[in-house]
């Protein structure tokens, strides 16, 4: 069991057997206190909460309160001063399609997030190309038989405007293509969990989601013949991925900096982050 | 070794007796046989025989010595035997090789020049032949062969303790301690109680941390695919358990070692168990409440206690406009929940509603739940709180600000910092009486309790200590 206290240590001199009354320099326990608020990406929320739990063991007096409402709300909350950290699936300090840069904010890389195209388990298609996906999300392709599947209408599920998953999916999977709102066979969801539920429970549905959320109740399809796996992201063959960021108002300081440092540490990146099925930032060359 | 440690050792072996000349040449067999050739011009009358007692690798031993050049020199054959080093005559001198054949010292009687692993060094006093035996400087030989020595009390380690920053400690069933050495690659070492007695246990990065079974024979961990694996803490062998690859955290063994409980799901929304014998996963709770952690199971397996990290509530309009965004963190924070595992379909019950930080929950034998309570506003010291089965809360009075607690074989163990800045570890009885187990002025970053509760493993300043009866032995440097 780990305490993770801050360390100030003087060598035990020449004596390696010390008794209970050994005298020397005093040291302080984890001295940070206060509240850190994090808002934004729902994809990054499990990572944030796991890191918060571990960071609190180092600093029991620090409260880390987190919430998720889509990536754009991360830098928005930082700008409004209602969160210290904005979790965002893109670098919000620069312009991206659909969103202006949040000036004065600093993007701190915390993870690599792979995304996958998912379909309802009744869909027979196992692979989709960039052009086929652009056709489906622009509304030009409306039936699964047009991409090698059964004769059934395609139900398009997408994340709402402001989602980091949506921003990255458009940029990477659709190569900048549009997601066109339709009158029928179209649904927008507000979170990764809602997306997964919608695709899993809607026959002939297609959607997209963080790879970590893919499980047996939906089917991930290949992209241009390459399976959505962390291995294929790391080896460069699978292109639908993005860095996750913690946005801060200027360079982080104090407890916020200490928390971000912990999330970026080798211990967390190679430990809990991987076990939550994210990819360490150091894995990408 | 630090300079003051060297000085300490040298002071311990220094004498004021001097020798005018030591132009001696000898080669001595490993069995203490007579040298093949001896040329001596030493003024034997000025050499004084003596002896010195050292604890070497934990065993008390007395060495033959002579006083030469103001220093105490030790019988090289006796020293080599005690250290397990090989000793052979070659090229008019001697070669000593450590038991692992890593280091070699080459020296000649009467010559201050010698070499360690081919690198030239110089003795303060040349090796000296007396009474047909060769005597040498102790520290040069011990350190040259990769060992360590300490001046107070006089102790020698045949193998140096590993150096570096260590963390993530666990006790194994054989009484050894496992600890990770920090670095680019994973290095898990296994330490016996005797300093200098250790070996590399595993390089498996997946096993950098694991949950230890009640008998301390197995550790459980998951890899990046979610696959559960079990490591044998004696052999280091790793084998998969089951085939489920969902996200699993907070692995917790049943007391009999037959079940591993865990928080399951990419949103940590379920509590499940896996049979160690069959690998079959069984869902115990799927209440759609996300962000569960710190799962604990009572010794009788009838009760689970866990923490739910309640998130804040963010709201905005359909267009995600900045103006519409609000976030309410007023209810965010950790709350303890309890689940009756003996009743199928039982609903979890909230145990707490307060706004303090809650860490390290434990379930005592009588059903009392203990946890560390910390004030995020920093106005109150961290305390250990108890929640009795009848619903009453109380603080455990301790003279430390608690930073860690764990239920072990010997009872509840807590660590923290006292007002005088010392770090202290206490054991606490079920009646609330506390007894100090260890105190140090150094910071403590990790504590692990041995299977029988008699020993503590502690990480202090990145160094690994073993503590028994209030005495600490530093196993790394």
XYZ file of C-alpha atoms in Angstrom:
762
model
C 0.000 0.000 0.000
C 1.417 3.321 -1.010
C 1.251 6.635 0.706
C 2.981 8.614 -1.997
C 4.079 11.261 0.457
C 6.543 13.829 -0.657
C 10.032 12.801 0.241
C 12.731 14.662 2.053
C 15.326 12.191 3.110
C 18.694 12.323 4.717
C 20.945 9.327 4.273
C 21.039 6.930 7.148
C 24.720 7.757 7.504
C 27.025 4.813 7.905
C 24.511 2.891 9.919
C 22.015 0.737 8.107
C 20.472 -0.581 11.246
C 18.641 2.282 12.862
C 16.531 2.243 15.952
C 13.207 3.830 16.657
C 14.822 6.776 18.348
C 17.112 7.647 15.448
C 17.465 11.394 15.287
C 17.956 13.579 12.251
C 16.255 16.054 9.985
C 12.503 16.339 10.098
C 10.347 16.194 7.023
C 6.868 17.175 6.023
C 4.031 15.050 4.722
C 2.234 15.817 1.473
C 1.640 19.485 2.087
C -0.614 20.399 -0.829
C -4.211 21.222 -0.093
C -7.113 22.838 -1.858
C -9.499 22.043 -4.681
C -8.765 21.291 -8.313
C -11.692 21.367 -10.707
C -11.633 19.566 -14.042
C -14.336 19.750 -16.714
C -14.628 18.738 -20.340
C -14.060 15.561 -22.338
C -16.129 12.581 -21.248
C -13.523 10.360 -22.910
C -10.834 11.608 -20.553
C -13.048 11.500 -17.455
C -12.127 7.930 -16.341
C -8.451 8.795 -16.680
C -8.907 11.979 -14.655
C -10.768 10.213 -11.869
C -8.239 7.394 -11.642
C -5.367 9.870 -11.513
C -7.253 11.919 -8.925
C -7.590 8.893 -6.681
C -3.881 8.145 -6.869
C -2.851 11.789 -6.508
C -4.974 12.150 -3.393
C -2.997 9.360 -1.768
C 0.042 11.596 -2.137
C -1.878 14.639 -1.052
C -4.900 13.660 1.055
C -5.989 17.258 1.536
C -6.386 17.967 -2.174
C -9.926 17.641 -3.533
C -10.143 16.938 -7.260
C -13.663 17.435 -8.539
C -14.297 16.402 -12.131
C -17.159 16.576 -14.583
C -17.696 15.675 -18.233
C -19.781 17.462 -20.847
C -17.806 17.254 -24.077
C -14.412 18.582 -24.991
C -15.324 22.138 -25.929
C -16.710 22.748 -22.469
C -13.229 22.112 -21.074
C -11.474 25.213 -22.433
C -14.763 27.120 -22.126
C -14.871 26.373 -18.400
C -11.229 27.391 -18.003
C -11.916 30.627 -19.873
C -14.913 31.347 -17.662
C -12.897 30.558 -14.545
C -15.239 27.789 -13.408
C -12.639 25.010 -13.851
C -8.898 24.878 -13.328
C -8.355 22.246 -16.001
C -10.240 21.815 -19.248
C -10.036 18.230 -20.482
C -10.144 18.373 -24.262
C -9.589 15.890 -27.066
C -7.821 18.487 -29.176
C -5.289 21.248 -28.656
C -7.667 24.108 -27.923
C -4.857 26.662 -27.899
C -4.910 26.602 -31.699
C -7.686 26.866 -34.290
C -9.295 23.578 -35.325
C -12.145 23.096 -37.816
C -15.268 24.463 -36.142
C -13.530 26.010 -33.145
C -11.370 29.074 -32.676
C -8.316 28.916 -30.444
C -8.759 29.746 -26.775
C -6.108 32.397 -26.439
C -3.926 32.361 -23.360
C -4.571 28.713 -22.676
C -1.802 26.115 -22.518
C -2.327 22.588 -23.836
C -0.795 19.884 -21.632
C -0.693 16.478 -23.351
C -1.919 13.707 -21.081
C -2.849 10.713 -23.236
C -3.284 9.269 -26.690
C -6.905 8.467 -27.460
C -7.717 6.019 -30.263
C -11.187 6.196 -31.790
C -13.105 3.442 -33.548
C -15.958 3.269 -35.997
C -18.617 1.055 -34.461
C -21.731 -0.573 -35.848
C -24.645 -2.463 -34.402
C -23.893 -6.157 -34.166
C -26.516 -6.911 -36.871
C -24.411 -5.081 -39.471
C -22.461 -7.461 -41.690
C -19.849 -4.962 -42.855
C -16.377 -5.390 -41.315
C -14.398 -2.683 -43.093
C -15.084 0.832 -44.316
C -12.866 3.146 -46.312
C -12.435 6.874 -45.875
C -14.614 7.560 -48.911
C -17.346 5.199 -47.732
C -17.428 6.885 -44.303
C -17.509 10.344 -45.909
C -20.446 9.159 -47.992
C -22.303 7.766 -44.998
C -21.849 10.838 -42.772
C -22.566 13.313 -45.589
C -25.793 11.475 -46.384
C -24.775 10.386 -49.884
C -24.648 6.729 -48.859
C -27.810 5.695 -47.026
C -28.053 1.915 -47.399
C -25.672 -0.751 -46.132
C -25.826 -2.572 -49.479
C -23.923 0.367 -51.030
C -20.886 -0.589 -48.940
C -21.153 -4.357 -49.202
C -23.767 -5.005 -46.524
C -27.381 -6.054 -46.388
C -30.234 -4.075 -47.894
C -31.024 -1.894 -44.889
C -31.085 1.812 -44.164
C -28.034 3.112 -42.357
C -28.843 4.817 -39.054
C -26.206 7.484 -38.446
C -25.358 8.201 -34.824
C -23.063 11.119 -34.149
C -21.843 13.111 -31.203
C -23.258 16.590 -30.681
C -21.390 19.694 -31.754
C -18.614 20.464 -29.287
C -17.567 16.863 -28.799
C -13.840 16.245 -29.088
C -14.544 12.778 -30.378
C -16.591 14.372 -33.179
C -13.878 16.902 -33.983
C -11.243 14.204 -34.248
C -13.453 11.758 -36.115
C -14.272 14.374 -38.723
C -10.639 15.375 -39.051
C -9.142 11.885 -39.142
C -11.750 9.308 -40.221
C -13.655 11.591 -42.583
C -10.534 13.456 -43.716
C -12.271 16.745 -42.995
C -15.612 15.624 -44.447
C -18.933 16.932 -43.182
C -21.415 15.365 -40.839
C -24.740 16.368 -42.300
C -27.831 16.421 -40.145
C -30.667 14.359 -41.605
C -34.397 14.268 -41.029
C -34.472 10.524 -40.454
C -32.087 7.739 -39.529
C -29.960 10.267 -37.682
C -29.323 10.844 -33.985
C -26.977 13.003 -31.907
C -25.711 11.872 -28.515
C -24.179 13.847 -25.677
C -21.562 11.486 -24.332
C -19.439 8.467 -25.152
C -21.684 6.285 -23.046
C -24.817 7.480 -24.802
C -23.177 6.864 -28.183
C -22.312 3.303 -27.280
C -25.793 2.618 -25.960
C -27.423 4.129 -29.044
C -25.370 2.053 -31.481
C -25.734 -1.107 -29.413
C -29.506 -0.807 -29.234
C -30.284 0.525 -32.729
C -30.234 -2.039 -35.548
C -28.244 -0.948 -38.624
C -26.639 1.903 -36.679
C -23.156 3.293 -37.223
C -21.274 5.563 -34.833
C -17.842 6.287 -33.477
C -16.387 6.079 -30.037
C -13.176 6.017 -28.040
C -11.579 2.616 -28.451
C -11.598 2.118 -24.685
C -15.394 1.999 -24.747
C -15.633 -0.706 -27.413
C -16.982 -3.912 -25.911
C -18.950 -6.961 -26.932
C -22.271 -5.191 -27.391
C -21.044 -3.251 -30.448
C -18.748 -4.156 -33.339
C -15.677 -2.131 -34.291
C -15.028 -2.090 -38.027
C -11.678 -1.765 -39.755
C -10.653 1.547 -41.259
C -9.134 1.218 -44.732
C -8.456 -2.428 -43.872
C -6.705 -1.728 -40.577
C -8.176 -2.864 -37.269
C -8.689 -0.335 -34.486
C -6.134 -1.548 -31.954
C -3.667 0.241 -29.730
C -0.896 -1.687 -31.455
C -1.921 -0.356 -34.866
C -2.068 3.181 -33.457
C 1.436 2.885 -32.058
C 2.867 1.343 -35.233
C 1.313 4.123 -37.298
C -0.988 2.026 -39.478
C -4.241 3.138 -37.828
C -4.879 6.845 -38.248
C -7.963 7.656 -36.167
C -6.444 8.865 -32.916
C -5.653 12.098 -31.124
C -3.845 13.413 -28.115
C -5.933 14.264 -25.084
C -5.052 17.533 -23.390
C -5.487 19.280 -20.081
C -6.016 22.956 -20.967
C -4.952 25.514 -18.368
C -5.098 29.266 -18.144
C -1.415 29.968 -18.717
C 1.229 27.632 -17.387
C -0.142 25.520 -14.531
C 1.069 26.252 -11.019
C 0.721 24.839 -7.519
C -1.539 21.876 -6.950
C -2.819 22.004 -10.551
C 0.723 21.687 -11.864
C 1.478 18.894 -9.401
C -1.608 16.997 -10.568
C -0.766 17.406 -14.257
C 2.816 16.365 -13.533
C 1.478 13.200 -11.917
C -0.775 12.403 -14.888
C 2.221 12.870 -17.187
C 4.552 10.845 -14.937
C 6.003 7.536 -16.075
C 4.370 5.834 -13.111
C 0.855 6.843 -14.148
C 1.396 6.725 -17.923
C 2.881 3.214 -17.854
C 0.632 2.008 -15.060
C -2.986 2.953 -14.564
C -3.326 4.878 -17.830
C -2.479 1.774 -19.865
C -4.724 -0.401 -17.724
C -7.589 1.957 -18.536
C -6.739 1.246 -22.205
C -5.367 4.660 -23.055
C -2.012 4.931 -24.812
C 0.913 6.720 -23.091
C 1.999 9.905 -24.834
C 5.552 8.542 -24.947
C 4.395 5.641 -27.156
C 3.938 7.921 -30.155
C 7.114 8.674 -32.071
C 29.724 5.199 0.056
C 29.730 8.650 1.516
C 33.024 10.136 2.608
C 32.027 10.151 6.252
C 31.191 6.468 6.046
C 34.629 5.714 4.630
C 36.179 7.733 7.387
C 34.110 5.893 9.903
C 35.349 2.567 8.635
C 38.937 3.687 8.440
C 38.788 5.125 11.910
C 37.403 1.870 13.161
C 40.344 -0.067 11.774
C 43.106 2.471 12.244
C 45.800 2.015 14.833
C 48.683 4.184 15.846
C 51.167 1.376 15.447
C 53.482 1.974 12.495
C 55.732 -0.234 10.476
C 58.943 1.101 9.045
C 59.154 -1.047 5.996
C 56.995 -3.605 4.321
C 58.928 -4.873 1.352
C 57.306 -8.229 1.468
C 56.460 -10.445 -1.436
C 54.212 -13.410 -1.064
C 51.599 -15.505 -2.717
C 49.167 -17.389 -0.572
C 46.796 -20.227 -1.391
C 43.096 -19.979 -0.831
C 43.268 -22.631 1.843
C 45.756 -20.691 3.846
C 48.677 -22.853 2.737
C 52.199 -21.554 2.880
C 53.141 -19.166 0.107
C 55.166 -20.493 -2.771
C 57.766 -17.829 -2.341
C 58.302 -15.350 0.378
C 60.749 -12.502 0.380
C 60.559 -10.408 3.462
C 62.478 -7.473 4.743
C 59.893 -6.422 7.240
C 61.006 -5.687 10.691
C 58.914 -8.356 12.297
C 59.443 -6.961 15.726
C 57.385 -3.883 14.841
C 54.416 -5.833 13.519
C 51.746 -6.479 16.062
C 49.310 -9.327 15.651
C 45.713 -8.874 16.576
C 42.152 -9.737 15.716
C 38.962 -7.945 14.757
C 35.363 -9.063 15.017
C 32.917 -8.174 12.261
C 29.468 -9.289 11.372
C 29.809 -10.515 7.813
C 26.639 -11.277 5.908
C 24.890 -11.441 9.255
C 27.342 -13.877 10.845
C 29.792 -12.814 13.548
C 33.375 -13.627 12.585
C 36.807 -12.882 14.003
C 39.640 -12.079 11.590
C 43.371 -12.292 12.114
C 44.974 -8.904 11.709
C 48.305 -7.177 11.858
C 48.978 -3.534 12.511
C 50.997 -2.110 9.655
C 51.693 1.423 8.520
C 49.209 2.776 11.001
C 46.410 0.602 9.676
C 44.953 -2.727 10.548
C 45.463 -5.238 7.778
C 43.411 -8.411 7.446
C 44.302 -11.931 6.418
C 43.431 -12.088 2.737
C 42.742 -15.805 2.755
C 40.376 -15.532 5.701
C 38.686 -12.533 4.150
C 38.252 -14.267 0.799
C 36.723 -17.306 2.460
C 34.319 -15.180 4.498
C 33.210 -13.265 1.407
C 32.935 -16.394 -0.718
C 35.545 -15.004 -3.094
C 37.917 -17.042 -5.194
C 41.633 -16.581 -4.541
C 44.439 -17.783 -6.754
C 48.092 -17.042 -7.337
C 48.983 -15.599 -10.699
C 51.770 -13.580 -12.294
C 53.658 -13.149 -9.085
C 50.640 -11.908 -7.211
C 47.117 -12.774 -6.225
C 43.772 -12.520 -7.954
C 40.544 -12.363 -5.949
C 37.240 -12.834 -7.719
C 33.856 -12.309 -6.107
C 31.388 -15.168 -5.839
C 29.400 -13.927 -8.826
C 32.583 -13.586 -10.933
C 31.803 -9.924 -11.576
C 34.769 -8.218 -9.935
C 38.448 -9.155 -9.843
C 41.164 -7.629 -7.696
C 44.805 -8.180 -8.618
C 47.464 -7.331 -6.048
C 51.026 -8.081 -5.074
C 52.558 -8.290 -1.666
C 54.681 -5.254 -0.938
C 53.131 -3.169 -3.720
C 50.725 -0.338 -3.092
C 49.552 -0.583 -6.675
C 46.686 -2.934 -7.399
C 43.770 -3.152 -9.820
C 40.014 -3.618 -9.641
C 38.517 -4.964 -12.843
C 41.618 -3.803 -14.677
C 41.524 -0.250 -13.285
C 44.632 0.749 -11.370
C 44.227 1.718 -7.730
C 46.553 2.354 -4.838
C 46.571 0.994 -1.304
C 47.441 3.257 1.578
C 49.505 0.429 3.001
C 50.941 -2.267 0.788
C 49.820 -5.853 1.353
C 52.141 -7.324 3.931
C 53.297 -10.866 4.594
C 53.538 -11.884 8.197
C 53.908 -15.364 9.549
C 53.549 -16.799 6.074
C 50.184 -15.129 5.486
C 49.312 -12.107 3.394
C 47.484 -9.250 5.064
C 45.580 -6.531 3.158
C 43.464 -3.445 3.668
C 39.944 -4.497 4.492
C 37.923 -1.762 2.833
C 39.744 -2.004 -0.486
C 39.038 -5.709 -0.720
C 35.397 -5.521 0.400
C 34.479 -2.650 -1.907
C 36.616 -3.986 -4.728
C 34.638 -7.208 -4.661
C 31.355 -5.303 -4.736
C 30.538 -5.464 -1.035
C 29.877 -2.870 1.608
C 31.122 -2.296 5.120
C 29.911 -0.188 7.967
C 31.841 1.213 10.881
C 29.284 1.232 13.636
C 28.456 -1.480 14.313
C 31.189 -3.304 12.386
C 29.373 -5.032 9.542
C 30.353 -6.313 6.121
C 28.064 -7.199 3.268
C 29.537 -9.571 0.738
C 27.282 -8.075 -1.919
C 26.415 -4.407 -2.017
C 22.808 -3.477 -1.582
C 21.206 -2.296 -4.808
C 21.260 1.425 -5.356
C 18.427 3.608 -6.602
C 14.945 4.826 -5.844
C 12.534 2.045 -4.946
C 8.767 1.878 -4.661
C 5.775 -0.458 -4.847
C 6.611 -2.910 -2.069
C 4.931 -6.220 -1.305
C 5.641 -9.079 1.081
C 5.974 -12.611 -0.265
C 5.067 -15.733 1.687
C 8.716 -16.669 2.283
C 9.256 -13.457 4.263
C 11.033 -11.643 1.459
C 10.165 -8.174 0.250
C 9.482 -7.284 -3.368
C 10.161 -3.753 -4.544
C 10.469 -1.951 -7.874
C 13.558 0.023 -8.737
C 12.552 3.184 -10.560
C 13.985 3.583 -14.030
C 13.210 3.287 -17.705
C 12.858 -0.493 -17.516
C 10.868 -2.432 -14.954
C 13.078 -4.106 -12.353
C 11.348 -5.906 -9.507
C 13.816 -7.082 -6.868
C 13.305 -9.631 -4.137
C 15.042 -8.928 -0.835
C 15.826 -11.257 2.041
C 16.035 -9.767 5.515
C 19.822 -9.809 5.422
C 21.106 -6.661 3.666
C 22.953 -7.439 0.458
C 20.942 -10.598 -0.086
C 18.682 -9.898 -3.024
C 17.979 -10.908 -6.601
C 16.219 -9.577 -9.651
C 12.754 -11.129 -9.483
C 11.042 -9.901 -12.650
C 11.358 -7.520 -15.590
C 7.695 -7.873 -16.546
C 6.393 -4.313 -16.870
C 2.822 -5.553 -16.567
C 3.593 -6.779 -13.053
C 4.981 -3.459 -11.843
C 2.179 -3.432 -9.298
C -0.174 -6.155 -8.176
C -2.665 -7.160 -5.513
C -1.272 -9.774 -3.133
C -3.278 -12.812 -2.019
C -3.948 -13.340 1.672
C -1.276 -16.031 1.925
C 1.199 -13.821 0.039
C 1.907 -16.541 -2.519
C 0.285 -14.895 -5.555
C -0.143 -11.441 -7.018
C -2.883 -10.376 -9.427
C -2.688 -7.636 -12.044
C -4.089 -6.710 -15.440
C -2.340 -5.822 -18.664
C -3.235 -3.104 -21.177
C -5.811 -5.354 -22.828
C -7.695 -5.861 -19.567
C -6.534 -9.482 -19.273
C -6.155 -10.584 -15.661
C -2.871 -12.316 -14.830
C -1.478 -13.992 -11.746
C 2.184 -14.001 -10.760
C 3.713 -16.631 -8.477
C 5.614 -14.655 -5.859
C 8.106 -17.490 -5.397
C 8.995 -18.344 -8.981
C 7.902 -15.225 -10.823
C 5.877 -17.323 -13.269
C 2.955 -15.434 -14.802
C -0.206 -17.031 -16.134
C -3.487 -15.581 -17.420
C -6.661 -16.029 -15.424
C -9.843 -16.284 -17.496
C -10.360 -14.610 -20.836
C -12.325 -11.493 -19.942
C -10.708 -8.304 -21.236
C -12.946 -5.621 -19.784
C -11.281 -2.865 -17.759
C -10.594 -4.109 -14.229
C -9.290 -2.040 -11.336
C -8.993 -2.340 -7.555
C -8.268 -6.076 -7.537
C -8.984 -7.559 -4.104
C -8.424 -11.174 -3.009
C -10.832 -13.103 -0.840
C -9.359 -14.258 2.453
C -9.120 -17.866 1.241
C -7.465 -16.842 -2.041
C -10.137 -18.499 -4.194
C -11.771 -15.338 -5.522
C -10.496 -12.038 -6.833
C -12.986 -9.192 -6.606
C -12.636 -6.111 -8.799
C -14.261 -2.947 -10.105
C -15.213 -3.609 -13.709
C -15.962 -1.546 -16.792
C -14.525 1.353 -18.724
C -16.433 3.677 -16.418
C -15.716 1.551 -13.360
C -19.425 0.980 -13.006
C -19.621 -2.648 -11.841
C -18.349 -4.867 -9.067
C -17.500 -8.400 -10.165
C -15.492 -11.406 -9.112
C -13.451 -14.069 -10.844
C -12.872 -17.613 -9.666
C -9.145 -18.292 -9.327
C -9.795 -21.968 -10.087
C -12.015 -21.617 -13.159
C -11.486 -18.083 -14.448
C -15.245 -17.552 -14.580
C -16.315 -13.929 -14.067
C -19.472 -13.253 -12.074
C -21.160 -9.862 -11.884
C -22.036 -8.843 -8.322
C -23.313 -5.289 -8.801
C -24.276 -3.382 -11.941
C -26.211 -0.402 -10.621
C -24.971 1.953 -13.363
C -23.278 4.118 -10.737
C -19.927 5.026 -12.269
C -16.496 5.719 -10.818
C -16.285 3.056 -8.133
C -12.917 2.396 -6.502
C -11.080 1.291 -3.339
C -13.001 -1.986 -3.160
C -12.627 -3.875 0.120
C -14.130 -7.244 1.040
C -14.737 -8.343 4.633
C -12.784 -11.340 5.914
C -15.932 -13.491 5.876
C -16.690 -12.441 2.292
C -20.153 -11.193 3.224
C -19.657 -7.478 2.858
C -18.081 -5.125 0.305
C -17.187 -1.510 0.972
C -16.113 0.841 -1.789
C -15.816 4.506 -2.696
C -17.821 6.245 -5.389
C -16.241 9.363 -6.780
C -19.237 11.542 -7.496
C -18.626 13.908 -10.375
C -19.740 17.486 -10.794
C -22.669 18.385 -13.029
C -21.988 20.402 -16.163
C -24.852 21.861 -18.164
C -25.045 23.796 -21.415
C -27.367 24.392 -24.331
C -27.674 22.311 -27.485
C -25.138 24.471 -29.306
C -22.553 24.166 -26.523
C -22.297 27.916 -26.188
C -19.857 29.265 -23.673
C -22.426 31.552 -22.102
C -24.736 28.654 -21.327
C -22.099 26.548 -19.591
C -22.404 26.003 -15.855
C -20.690 23.453 -13.639
C -21.890 22.512 -10.175
C -19.221 20.831 -8.061
C -21.116 21.150 -4.782
C -21.878 17.441 -4.552
C -18.603 16.246 -6.087
C -16.322 14.072 -3.987
C -15.882 10.615 -2.502
C -18.579 8.765 -0.612
C -18.422 5.331 0.951
C -20.907 2.629 0.016
C -21.539 -0.828 1.401
C -22.911 -3.882 -0.354
C -24.263 -7.025 1.311
C -22.697 -9.842 -0.703
C -24.569 -12.527 1.204
C -27.935 -11.399 -0.147
C -28.453 -11.823 -3.878
C -29.662 -8.639 -5.539
C -28.939 -6.506 -2.488
C -28.802 -2.767 -3.143
C -25.741 -0.804 -2.059
C -26.187 1.499 0.911
C -24.493 4.870 1.267
C -22.381 5.022 4.415
C -21.321 8.670 4.206
C -22.557 11.982 2.875
C -19.939 14.372 4.259
C -17.743 16.606 2.129
C -14.352 15.407 3.392
C -11.884 13.454 1.270
C -12.066 9.746 2.041
C -9.215 7.337 1.489
C -8.005 3.881 2.534
C -11.290 2.294 3.661
C -10.899 -0.912 5.643
C -13.373 -3.374 7.137
C -12.463 -4.597 10.619
C -13.388 -8.040 11.919
C -16.355 -6.690 13.892
C -17.760 -5.000 10.783
C -16.532 -1.529 11.671
C -15.478 0.487 8.641
C -12.379 2.647 9.065
C -11.243 5.327 6.656
C -8.914 8.272 6.455
C -10.750 11.584 6.494
C -8.994 14.670 5.095
C -10.223 18.224 4.990
C -9.707 19.703 1.494
C -9.911 23.172 3.004
C -6.860 22.349 5.101
C -8.483 23.512 8.321
C -8.350 20.205 10.175
C -5.733 17.463 10.424
C -6.319 14.162 8.687
C -7.918 11.664 11.032
C -8.917 8.016 11.068
C -12.663 7.688 11.388
C -14.582 4.604 12.396
C -18.109 3.789 11.397
C -19.587 1.126 13.645
C -22.205 -1.317 12.355
C -24.763 0.616 14.438
C -24.075 3.705 12.327
C -22.092 5.709 14.869
C -19.005 7.613 13.772
C -15.952 8.259 15.925
C -12.363 9.433 15.507
C -9.449 7.215 16.495
C -7.298 9.414 18.727
C -3.702 9.469 17.499
C -0.921 12.010 17.936
C -0.202 11.995 14.204
C -1.785 13.469 11.123
C -2.681 10.216 9.422
C -1.628 9.713 5.809
C -2.165 5.980 5.411
C -3.989 3.077 7.052
C -4.405 -0.624 6.387
C -5.904 -3.602 8.149
C -3.293 -6.352 8.509
C -2.791 -9.626 10.322
C -1.745 -7.770 13.454
C -4.633 -5.311 13.359
C -5.044 -1.857 11.923
C -1.785 -0.121 11.003
C -1.646 3.635 10.484
C 1.145 5.960 9.489
C 1.406 9.712 9.751
C 3.331 12.752 10.825
C 3.538 13.975 14.408
C 3.723 17.598 15.520
C 7.487 17.314 15.929
C 7.834 16.347 12.293
C 8.631 12.685 12.908
C 6.932 10.024 10.843
C 5.366 7.357 13.021
C 3.674 4.044 12.451
C 1.091 2.744 14.925
C -0.840 -0.431 15.400
C -4.364 0.057 16.682
C -6.452 -2.523 18.483
C -10.151 -3.051 17.881
C -10.741 -1.207 21.167
C -8.953 1.828 19.762
C -5.750 1.511 21.804
C -2.675 2.460 19.817
C 0.940 1.344 20.110
C 3.857 2.921 18.315
C 5.738 0.488 16.071
C 8.307 2.760 14.515
C 9.396 6.333 14.448
C 11.798 8.107 12.144
C 12.686 11.641 11.292
C 12.649 10.662 7.638
C 9.569 10.777 5.486
C 7.739 7.542 4.789
C 6.234 7.087 1.344
C 5.036 3.482 1.468
C 4.259 0.868 4.079
C 3.561 -2.835 3.593
C 2.620 -5.208 6.407
C 4.020 -8.762 6.353
C 1.657 -11.700 6.245
C 2.039 -12.436 9.952
C 1.887 -8.768 10.871
C 5.287 -8.972 12.594
C 7.261 -6.931 10.087
C 6.814 -3.780 8.099
C 8.337 -2.922 4.760
C 8.801 0.807 4.396
C 9.969 3.085 1.605
C 11.681 6.134 3.024
C 13.387 8.534 0.689
C 13.198 5.928 -2.037
C 15.135 3.484 0.152
C 13.681 0.165 1.253
C 13.639 -0.576 4.989
C 12.536 -3.659 6.850
C 11.253 -2.961 10.337
C 10.875 -5.482 13.100
C 10.501 -4.730 16.796
C 11.127 -1.060 16.179
C 14.447 -1.647 14.475
C 14.936 -0.748 10.826
C 17.348 -2.413 8.446
C 18.039 -0.566 5.207
C 17.998 -3.032 2.319
C 18.891 -0.613 -0.484
C 21.192 2.337 -0.768
